[in-house]
Amino acid sequence: MNATQDAFAALRYRDFSIVTLNQFCLTLAILIQEIIVAYSLYKITKDPLTLGLIGLAEAIPFIALSLWGGYFADRFNKQSIMKICLCFAVPLPLLLWGLFHAFGLGHIGVTSLSLGIYAVIFALGTIRGFYNPSATSLKPFLIPRELYANGATWTTIGWQSGVILGPMLGGFMLAFLGRETSLLSVAVLLSLCFILINLLQKRNFPSIETENLWASLGDGFRFICDTKIVLWAISLDLVSVLFGGVIALLPIFAEDILKTGPEGLGYLRAAPSIGALITMIALTRFPPTRNAWRNMLLAVAGFGFFTLVFAFSSHVWLSLFALAMTGACDSISVVVRQTILQIYPPENMRGRVAAVNGMFVSSSNELGAFESGLAAKYMGTIMATVFGGCMTMLVVGLSWLKTSDLFGVDITQGKDQ
């Protein structure tokens, strides 16, 4: 079978499979921890803004350090950076365990608990600022160019699988095993991630051409600004996730609106990724790279529409369906954007381009969480969700008008036509 027609082509490369498994385990660990921390803190404080502040605490260092992380990824060995970052990540759930344990014993109050949690999440954002650019820019070196779209699909499948199982496991573990045992399990998963990265074959990477630090840091921005499809792909995803995401508000929907408790929160949190995973399986056979830009705009529009459906739903099953459809639409957008970001940047600039992308897109999840928490506090949870869905649809309409010339771009060729 031709490699480009083989749905499992990228996974036949050993190191790519290891990195995909690592991403699954890392996503699983982070989301189990996220569910435990967000639900527990909201139940203690009953303040939606605490959920937004969790996202802000992670976003601030991530944004501040991502560009430096991209420079380090292009300057030094990407695999070594990933190992160091994971080494520092392993103790974080143990620190959270200590904070909740001290609170349970009455040794610290709510304010001290909240500040301690924000500090640990801040440390996680710092680690991500260096880890993400190296991890993202490593993947194109593990498979041939003609398999980038297939690799992007499997990368997203690995991530989405973790996003499905992580929240469900987090919800059930919190309900039946307790907070502290669950956090210890997160530390075990992070240790497994460290072991997996150490199994990768040693390799060398193209280095940065310029020795001027500030010029090097600016190269990623200049490349993105000069490449229209990359600029708009990042901008579209940034704004839609910033305003359209409802993930941060799910503890409120689970506790106060749908009345489902921690188990229901796990289902709600997993629903988008169930829809995404089903879609991703189809995309291994039918990649969305033909008419890619049109497909991306339609997918983001669908994301906004089903966000509105979720906002007005008062039934658990309809809410789960709407969330699943947001995940299905988002997965198409992710595959198109990841393929663009793997094909267009030069090899020795991928770390810095990945860092800029991370600053504006990956961090938009955390900034979106802060925006959602702030909006929910002052507008109400449902109206905040409606506002986000409407803003997403508005951004898609504007993008459609401004980027009609990109409809003819063949992204597999890595150039505008």
Short mmCIF file of C-alpha atoms in Angstrom, two decimals:
data_model
loop_
_atom_site.label_atom_id
_atom_site.label_comp_id
_atom_site.label_asym_id
_atom_site.label_seq_id
_atom_site.Cartn_x
_atom_site.Cartn_y
_atom_site.Cartn_z
CA MET A 1 0.00 0.00 0.00
CA ASN A 2 1.21 3.50 -0.82
CA ALA A 3 2.33 5.29 2.36
CA THR A 4 0.10 8.26 1.67
CA GLN A 5 -2.91 5.89 1.44
CA ASP A 6 -1.99 3.96 4.60
CA ALA A 7 -4.06 5.24 7.53
CA PHE A 8 -1.37 4.02 9.97
CA ALA A 9 1.61 5.28 7.96
CA ALA A 10 2.94 7.76 10.54
CA LEU A 11 2.60 5.25 13.40
CA ARG A 12 4.93 2.84 11.61
CA TYR A 13 7.79 5.15 12.61
CA ARG A 14 8.93 4.07 16.10
CA ASP A 15 9.79 7.45 17.58
CA PHE A 16 6.63 9.08 16.26
CA SER A 17 4.60 6.35 17.99
CA ILE A 18 6.49 6.94 21.24
CA VAL A 19 5.89 10.70 21.09
CA THR A 20 2.19 10.13 20.33
CA LEU A 21 1.88 7.77 23.32
CA ASN A 22 3.73 10.31 25.46
CA GLN A 23 1.29 13.01 24.42
CA PHE A 24 -1.63 10.75 25.33
CA CYS A 25 -0.22 10.05 28.81
CA LEU A 26 0.69 13.70 29.40
CA THR A 27 -2.77 14.89 28.35
CA LEU A 28 -4.34 12.23 30.56
CA ALA A 29 -2.30 13.39 33.56
CA ILE A 30 -2.93 17.11 33.07
CA LEU A 31 -6.68 16.72 32.60
CA ILE A 32 -7.16 14.40 35.55
CA GLN A 33 -5.40 17.07 37.59
CA GLU A 34 -7.47 19.85 35.98
CA ILE A 35 -10.77 18.17 36.82
CA ILE A 36 -9.72 17.53 40.41
CA VAL A 37 -8.44 21.05 41.01
CA ALA A 38 -11.22 22.96 39.20
CA TYR A 39 -14.13 21.01 40.70
CA SER A 40 -12.66 20.95 44.20
CA LEU A 41 -11.81 24.65 44.24
CA TYR A 42 -15.19 25.69 42.84
CA LYS A 43 -17.02 23.50 45.37
CA ILE A 44 -15.01 25.12 48.18
CA THR A 45 -15.34 28.75 47.00
CA LYS A 46 -18.54 28.75 44.86
CA ASP A 47 -16.95 31.59 42.86
CA PRO A 48 -16.77 31.29 39.03
CA LEU A 49 -13.84 33.69 38.96
CA THR A 50 -11.65 31.11 40.73
CA LEU A 51 -11.98 28.92 37.62
CA GLY A 52 -10.87 31.82 35.43
CA LEU A 53 -7.93 32.60 37.69
CA ILE A 54 -6.66 29.02 37.32
CA GLY A 55 -6.45 29.59 33.56
CA LEU A 56 -4.83 33.01 34.02
CA ALA A 57 -2.22 31.61 36.42
CA GLU A 58 -1.09 29.16 33.74
CA ALA A 59 -1.38 31.57 30.80
CA ILE A 60 0.81 34.36 32.18
CA PRO A 61 4.10 32.43 32.38
CA PHE A 62 3.27 30.41 29.26
CA ILE A 63 2.84 33.55 27.15
CA ALA A 64 5.84 35.27 28.71
CA LEU A 65 8.20 32.33 28.15
CA SER A 66 6.94 30.64 24.96
CA LEU A 67 9.07 32.73 22.63
CA TRP A 68 12.13 31.93 24.70
CA GLY A 69 11.03 28.31 24.66
CA GLY A 70 10.96 28.43 20.86
CA TYR A 71 14.44 29.94 20.79
CA PHE A 72 15.73 27.18 23.08
CA ALA A 73 13.98 24.56 20.93
CA ASP A 74 15.80 25.79 17.82
CA ARG A 75 19.09 26.44 19.62
CA PHE A 76 19.46 23.29 21.74
CA ASN A 77 18.38 19.65 21.60
CA LYS A 78 14.59 19.44 21.65
CA GLN A 79 14.52 16.01 23.28
CA SER A 80 16.78 17.12 26.14
CA ILE A 81 14.53 20.13 26.82
CA MET A 82 11.49 17.84 27.00
CA LYS A 83 13.24 15.57 29.51
CA ILE A 84 14.20 18.47 31.76
CA CYS A 85 10.68 19.91 31.67
CA LEU A 86 9.07 16.58 32.56
CA CYS A 87 11.53 16.14 35.41
CA PHE A 88 10.28 19.41 36.92
CA ALA A 89 6.61 18.55 36.21
CA VAL A 90 6.51 15.30 38.21
CA PRO A 91 6.50 16.96 41.68
CA LEU A 92 3.65 19.41 40.89
CA PRO A 93 0.71 17.06 41.64
CA LEU A 94 2.50 16.10 44.87
CA LEU A 95 2.51 19.78 45.86
CA LEU A 96 -1.22 19.97 45.11
CA TRP A 97 -1.72 16.85 47.21
CA GLY A 98 0.06 18.57 50.09
CA LEU A 99 -2.06 21.71 49.79
CA PHE A 100 -5.40 19.89 49.81
CA HIS A 101 -4.21 17.62 52.62
CA ALA A 102 -3.22 20.62 54.74
CA PHE A 103 -6.59 22.28 54.01
CA GLY A 104 -8.45 19.12 55.03
CA LEU A 105 -6.59 19.08 58.33
CA GLY A 106 -7.43 22.73 58.91
CA HIS A 107 -3.79 23.87 58.77
CA ILE A 108 -4.48 26.41 56.00
CA GLY A 109 -7.53 28.44 55.02
CA VAL A 110 -9.33 28.96 51.72
CA THR A 111 -7.18 31.94 50.73
CA SER A 112 -3.92 30.11 51.37
CA LEU A 113 -5.21 27.06 49.52
CA SER A 114 -6.22 29.14 46.49
CA LEU A 115 -2.93 31.04 46.39
CA GLY A 116 -0.96 27.79 46.71
CA ILE A 117 -2.92 26.20 43.86
CA TYR A 118 -2.37 29.26 41.65
CA ALA A 119 1.36 29.07 42.39
CA VAL A 120 1.55 25.42 41.35
CA ILE A 121 -0.44 26.13 38.17
CA PHE A 122 1.90 29.07 37.50
CA ALA A 123 4.82 26.63 37.69
CA LEU A 124 3.03 24.32 35.24
CA GLY A 125 2.61 27.23 32.81
CA THR A 126 6.33 27.99 33.13
CA ILE A 127 7.21 24.39 32.25
CA ARG A 128 4.79 24.39 29.32
CA GLY A 129 6.40 27.55 27.97
CA PHE A 130 9.58 25.56 27.31
CA TYR A 131 8.11 22.10 26.74
CA ASN A 132 5.46 22.83 24.10
CA PRO A 133 7.67 24.47 21.43
CA SER A 134 10.16 21.58 21.63
CA ALA A 135 7.46 18.89 21.55
CA THR A 136 5.57 20.53 18.67
CA SER A 137 8.65 21.23 16.55
CA LEU A 138 10.06 17.72 17.14
CA LYS A 139 7.26 15.87 15.33
CA PRO A 140 8.12 16.91 11.73
CA PHE A 141 11.59 15.39 12.22
CA LEU A 142 10.13 11.97 13.04
CA ILE A 143 8.23 11.29 9.79
CA PRO A 144 8.63 12.13 6.06
CA ARG A 145 7.08 15.33 4.69
CA GLU A 146 4.41 13.46 2.72
CA LEU A 147 3.05 12.05 6.01
CA TYR A 148 2.66 15.37 7.83
CA ALA A 149 -1.15 15.43 7.44
CA ASN A 150 -1.40 11.79 8.56
CA GLY A 151 0.93 12.56 11.47
CA ALA A 152 -1.09 15.63 12.47
CA THR A 153 -4.21 13.46 12.51
CA TRP A 154 -2.62 10.80 14.73
CA THR A 155 -1.11 13.45 17.00
CA THR A 156 -4.56 14.90 17.51
CA ILE A 157 -6.06 11.43 18.02
CA GLY A 158 -3.52 10.77 20.77
CA TRP A 159 -4.31 14.11 22.36
CA GLN A 160 -8.08 13.73 22.03
CA SER A 161 -7.97 10.20 23.46
CA GLY A 162 -6.32 11.64 26.54
CA VAL A 163 -8.90 14.42 26.66
CA ILE A 164 -11.69 11.82 26.58
CA LEU A 165 -10.31 9.50 29.24
CA GLY A 166 -8.69 12.17 31.43
CA PRO A 167 -11.86 14.02 32.51
CA MET A 168 -13.89 10.82 32.90
CA LEU A 169 -11.15 9.22 34.97
CA GLY A 170 -10.71 12.47 36.90
CA GLY A 171 -14.41 12.65 37.71
CA PHE A 172 -14.70 9.01 38.76
CA MET A 173 -11.41 9.01 40.66
CA LEU A 174 -12.46 12.15 42.54
CA ALA A 175 -15.83 10.60 43.37
CA PHE A 176 -14.64 7.12 44.36
CA LEU A 177 -10.91 7.30 45.20
CA GLY A 178 -10.71 10.76 46.66
CA ARG A 179 -8.69 13.83 45.78
CA GLU A 180 -5.36 12.82 47.26
CA THR A 181 -5.12 9.32 45.72
CA SER A 182 -6.06 10.79 42.35
CA LEU A 183 -3.29 13.39 42.52
CA LEU A 184 -0.75 10.69 43.34
CA SER A 185 -1.87 8.88 40.17
CA VAL A 186 -1.12 12.03 38.17
CA ALA A 187 2.48 11.99 39.45
CA VAL A 188 2.80 8.35 38.30
CA LEU A 189 1.57 9.25 34.80
CA LEU A 190 4.02 12.15 34.53
CA SER A 191 6.84 9.79 35.54
CA LEU A 192 5.78 7.47 32.70
CA CYS A 193 6.00 10.40 30.27
CA PHE A 194 9.58 11.05 31.39
CA ILE A 195 10.47 7.38 30.77
CA LEU A 196 8.93 7.45 27.27
CA ILE A 197 10.90 10.51 26.17
CA ASN A 198 14.10 8.79 27.33
CA LEU A 199 13.33 5.93 24.91
CA LEU A 200 13.67 8.17 21.84
CA GLN A 201 16.68 7.70 19.60
CA LYS A 202 19.27 10.48 19.91
CA ARG A 203 19.25 12.88 16.98
CA ASN A 204 20.68 16.21 15.86
CA PHE A 205 18.62 19.14 14.56
CA PRO A 206 19.27 22.09 12.21
CA SER A 207 20.48 25.09 14.22
CA ILE A 208 19.63 28.77 14.17
CA GLU A 209 21.54 30.68 11.48
CA THR A 210 21.70 34.08 13.19
CA GLU A 211 23.62 34.60 16.42
CA ASN A 212 21.72 37.79 17.31
CA LEU A 213 19.34 36.78 20.10
CA TRP A 214 16.67 39.42 19.56
CA ALA A 215 16.72 39.05 15.78
CA SER A 216 16.34 35.31 16.25
CA LEU A 217 13.38 35.74 18.59
CA GLY A 218 11.71 38.04 16.06
CA ASP A 219 12.18 35.65 13.13
CA GLY A 220 9.15 33.60 14.15
CA PHE A 221 6.90 36.68 14.25
CA ARG A 222 8.18 37.95 10.91
CA PHE A 223 7.64 34.62 9.21
CA ILE A 224 4.06 34.37 10.48
CA CYS A 225 3.23 37.96 9.51
CA ASP A 226 4.67 37.43 6.02
CA THR A 227 2.79 34.13 5.42
CA LYS A 228 -0.90 34.96 5.17
CA ILE A 229 -2.35 31.47 5.58
CA VAL A 230 -0.27 30.86 8.72
CA LEU A 231 -1.22 34.25 10.17
CA TRP A 232 -4.94 33.76 9.59
CA ALA A 233 -4.94 30.12 10.73
CA ILE A 234 -3.42 31.16 14.07
CA SER A 235 -5.63 34.24 14.40
CA LEU A 236 -8.85 32.38 13.63
CA ASP A 237 -8.13 29.66 16.15
CA LEU A 238 -7.00 32.16 18.78
CA VAL A 239 -10.18 34.25 18.69
CA SER A 240 -12.57 31.29 18.46
CA VAL A 241 -10.98 29.51 21.43
CA LEU A 242 -10.64 32.73 23.41
CA PHE A 243 -14.36 33.54 23.16
CA GLY A 244 -15.99 30.26 22.18
CA GLY A 245 -14.62 27.86 24.78
CA VAL A 246 -16.96 26.69 27.55
CA ILE A 247 -14.63 24.14 29.12
CA ALA A 248 -13.74 26.34 32.10
CA LEU A 249 -17.44 26.76 32.94
CA LEU A 250 -18.30 23.05 32.91
CA PRO A 251 -17.91 22.67 36.70
CA ILE A 252 -20.68 25.29 37.05
CA PHE A 253 -22.91 23.53 34.50
CA ALA A 254 -22.31 20.19 36.25
CA GLU A 255 -22.87 21.47 39.79
CA ASP A 256 -25.54 24.18 39.43
CA ILE A 257 -27.32 23.90 36.06
CA LEU A 258 -27.43 20.26 34.93
CA LYS A 259 -27.03 18.88 38.50
CA THR A 260 -24.78 15.98 37.47
CA GLY A 261 -22.02 16.14 40.13
CA PRO A 262 -18.37 15.18 39.58
CA GLU A 263 -19.20 12.06 37.52
CA GLY A 264 -21.32 14.17 35.16
CA LEU A 265 -18.54 16.73 34.94
CA GLY A 266 -16.25 13.98 33.69
CA TYR A 267 -18.75 13.11 30.95
CA LEU A 268 -19.26 16.74 29.98
CA ARG A 269 -15.53 17.38 29.86
CA ALA A 270 -14.95 14.26 27.77
CA ALA A 271 -17.82 14.82 25.30
CA PRO A 272 -15.96 17.24 22.97
CA SER A 273 -13.11 14.78 22.61
CA ILE A 274 -15.43 11.84 21.95
CA GLY A 275 -16.80 13.78 18.99
CA ALA A 276 -13.28 14.78 17.98
CA LEU A 277 -11.92 11.25 18.19
CA ILE A 278 -14.68 9.83 16.00
CA THR A 279 -14.02 12.59 13.47
CA MET A 280 -10.26 12.01 13.64
CA ILE A 281 -10.67 8.33 12.81
CA ALA A 282 -12.55 9.37 9.68
CA LEU A 283 -9.88 11.97 8.85
CA THR A 284 -7.17 9.28 8.72
CA ARG A 285 -8.93 8.11 5.55
CA PHE A 286 -10.37 11.42 4.36
CA PRO A 287 -7.95 14.22 5.33
CA PRO A 288 -9.43 17.75 5.18
CA THR A 289 -6.45 19.13 3.25
CA ARG A 290 -8.37 19.48 -0.02
CA ASN A 291 -10.13 22.87 0.04
CA ALA A 292 -8.42 23.18 3.42
CA TRP A 293 -9.16 26.83 4.15
CA ARG A 294 -12.86 26.50 3.33
CA ASN A 295 -13.04 23.41 5.54
CA MET A 296 -11.37 25.24 8.40
CA LEU A 297 -13.80 28.18 8.25
CA LEU A 298 -16.83 25.88 8.12
CA ALA A 299 -15.48 23.87 11.04
CA VAL A 300 -14.97 26.94 13.23
CA ALA A 301 -18.47 28.16 12.31
CA GLY A 302 -19.84 24.78 13.41
CA PHE A 303 -17.92 25.13 16.68
CA GLY A 304 -19.65 28.44 17.38
CA PHE A 305 -23.11 27.13 16.41
CA PHE A 306 -22.96 24.09 18.71
CA THR A 307 -21.63 26.29 21.53
CA LEU A 308 -24.92 28.18 21.27
CA VAL A 309 -26.88 24.91 21.30
CA PHE A 310 -25.07 23.90 24.49
CA ALA A 311 -25.76 27.28 26.10
CA PHE A 312 -29.53 26.92 25.68
CA SER A 313 -29.74 23.20 26.50
CA SER A 314 -31.32 22.12 29.77
CA HIS A 315 -31.07 18.37 29.08
CA VAL A 316 -27.92 16.37 29.77
CA TRP A 317 -28.06 14.32 26.57
CA LEU A 318 -28.52 17.36 24.32
CA SER A 319 -25.68 19.10 26.16
CA LEU A 320 -23.43 16.07 25.64
CA PHE A 321 -24.32 15.97 21.93
CA ALA A 322 -23.63 19.70 21.48
CA LEU A 323 -20.28 19.40 23.21
CA ALA A 324 -19.39 16.35 21.11
CA MET A 325 -20.14 18.33 17.95
CA THR A 326 -17.93 21.23 19.09
CA GLY A 327 -15.14 18.67 19.41
CA ALA A 328 -15.85 17.22 15.97
CA CYS A 329 -15.68 20.67 14.37
CA ASP A 330 -12.60 21.67 16.33
CA SER A 331 -10.73 18.51 15.27
CA ILE A 332 -11.03 19.45 11.59
CA SER A 333 -9.67 22.92 12.34
CA VAL A 334 -6.80 21.45 14.36
CA VAL A 335 -5.67 19.06 11.61
CA VAL A 336 -5.68 21.82 8.98
CA ARG A 337 -3.76 24.23 11.24
CA GLN A 338 -1.20 21.63 12.36
CA THR A 339 -0.56 20.60 8.76
CA ILE A 340 -0.01 24.25 7.78
CA LEU A 341 2.40 24.78 10.69
CA GLN A 342 4.41 21.67 9.81
CA ILE A 343 4.70 22.33 6.07
CA TYR A 344 5.27 26.08 5.76
CA PRO A 345 8.03 26.99 8.29
CA PRO A 346 11.71 26.26 7.43
CA GLU A 347 13.24 23.41 9.44
CA ASN A 348 15.49 25.64 11.55
CA MET A 349 12.58 27.96 12.45
CA ARG A 350 9.95 25.44 13.52
CA GLY A 351 10.62 25.87 17.22
CA ARG A 352 10.13 29.63 17.12
CA VAL A 353 7.05 29.42 14.88
CA ALA A 354 5.62 26.76 17.22
CA ALA A 355 6.37 29.08 20.14
CA VAL A 356 4.53 32.02 18.59
CA ASN A 357 1.64 29.71 17.75
CA GLY A 358 1.67 28.47 21.32
CA MET A 359 1.67 32.00 22.71
CA PHE A 360 -1.43 32.97 20.78
CA VAL A 361 -3.31 29.69 20.41
CA SER A 362 -2.38 27.29 23.18
CA SER A 363 -2.49 30.07 25.76
CA SER A 364 -5.87 31.19 24.41
CA ASN A 365 -7.36 28.17 26.19
CA GLU A 366 -6.18 29.57 29.52
CA LEU A 367 -7.01 33.17 28.62
CA GLY A 368 -10.36 31.92 27.35
CA ALA A 369 -10.90 30.25 30.73
CA PHE A 370 -10.23 33.58 32.45
CA GLU A 371 -12.54 35.41 30.02
CA SER A 372 -15.27 32.80 30.57
CA GLY A 373 -14.94 32.94 34.35
CA LEU A 374 -15.00 36.74 34.36
CA ALA A 375 -17.98 36.87 31.97
CA ALA A 376 -19.85 34.24 33.99
CA LYS A 377 -19.34 36.23 37.19
CA TYR A 378 -20.81 39.43 35.74
CA MET A 379 -23.11 38.19 32.92
CA GLY A 380 -24.20 34.83 34.25
CA THR A 381 -22.98 31.44 33.07
CA ILE A 382 -25.49 30.93 30.25
CA MET A 383 -25.19 34.46 28.84
CA ALA A 384 -21.40 34.20 28.94
CA THR A 385 -21.61 31.02 26.85
CA VAL A 386 -24.02 32.66 24.38
CA PHE A 387 -21.67 35.63 24.04
CA GLY A 388 -18.78 33.29 23.25
CA GLY A 389 -20.70 31.41 20.55
CA CYS A 390 -21.86 34.64 18.90
CA MET A 391 -18.34 36.08 18.88
CA THR A 392 -17.03 32.92 17.21
CA MET A 393 -19.62 33.16 14.43
CA LEU A 394 -18.80 36.84 13.94
CA VAL A 395 -15.07 36.10 13.60
CA VAL A 396 -15.75 33.39 11.00
CA GLY A 397 -17.83 35.81 8.93
CA LEU A 398 -15.06 38.42 9.01
CA SER A 399 -12.44 35.81 8.13
CA TRP A 400 -14.49 34.56 5.18
CA LEU A 401 -14.60 38.09 3.72
CA LYS A 402 -10.91 38.81 4.31
CA THR A 403 -9.39 35.49 3.14
CA SER A 404 -11.30 34.48 0.02
CA ASP A 405 -7.99 34.31 -1.88
CA LEU A 406 -6.86 31.44 0.39
CA PHE A 407 -9.62 29.14 -0.86
CA GLY A 408 -7.37 28.18 -3.78
CA VAL A 409 -4.33 27.31 -1.66
CA ASP A 410 -3.06 23.73 -1.79
CA ILE A 411 -1.47 23.38 1.67
CA THR A 412 0.21 20.06 0.74
CA GLN A 413 2.48 22.05 -1.59
CA GLY A 414 3.48 24.52 1.14
CA LYS A 415 2.81 27.62 -0.92
CA ASP A 416 0.03 29.99 -1.93
CA GLN A 417 -1.39 29.60 -5.38
#
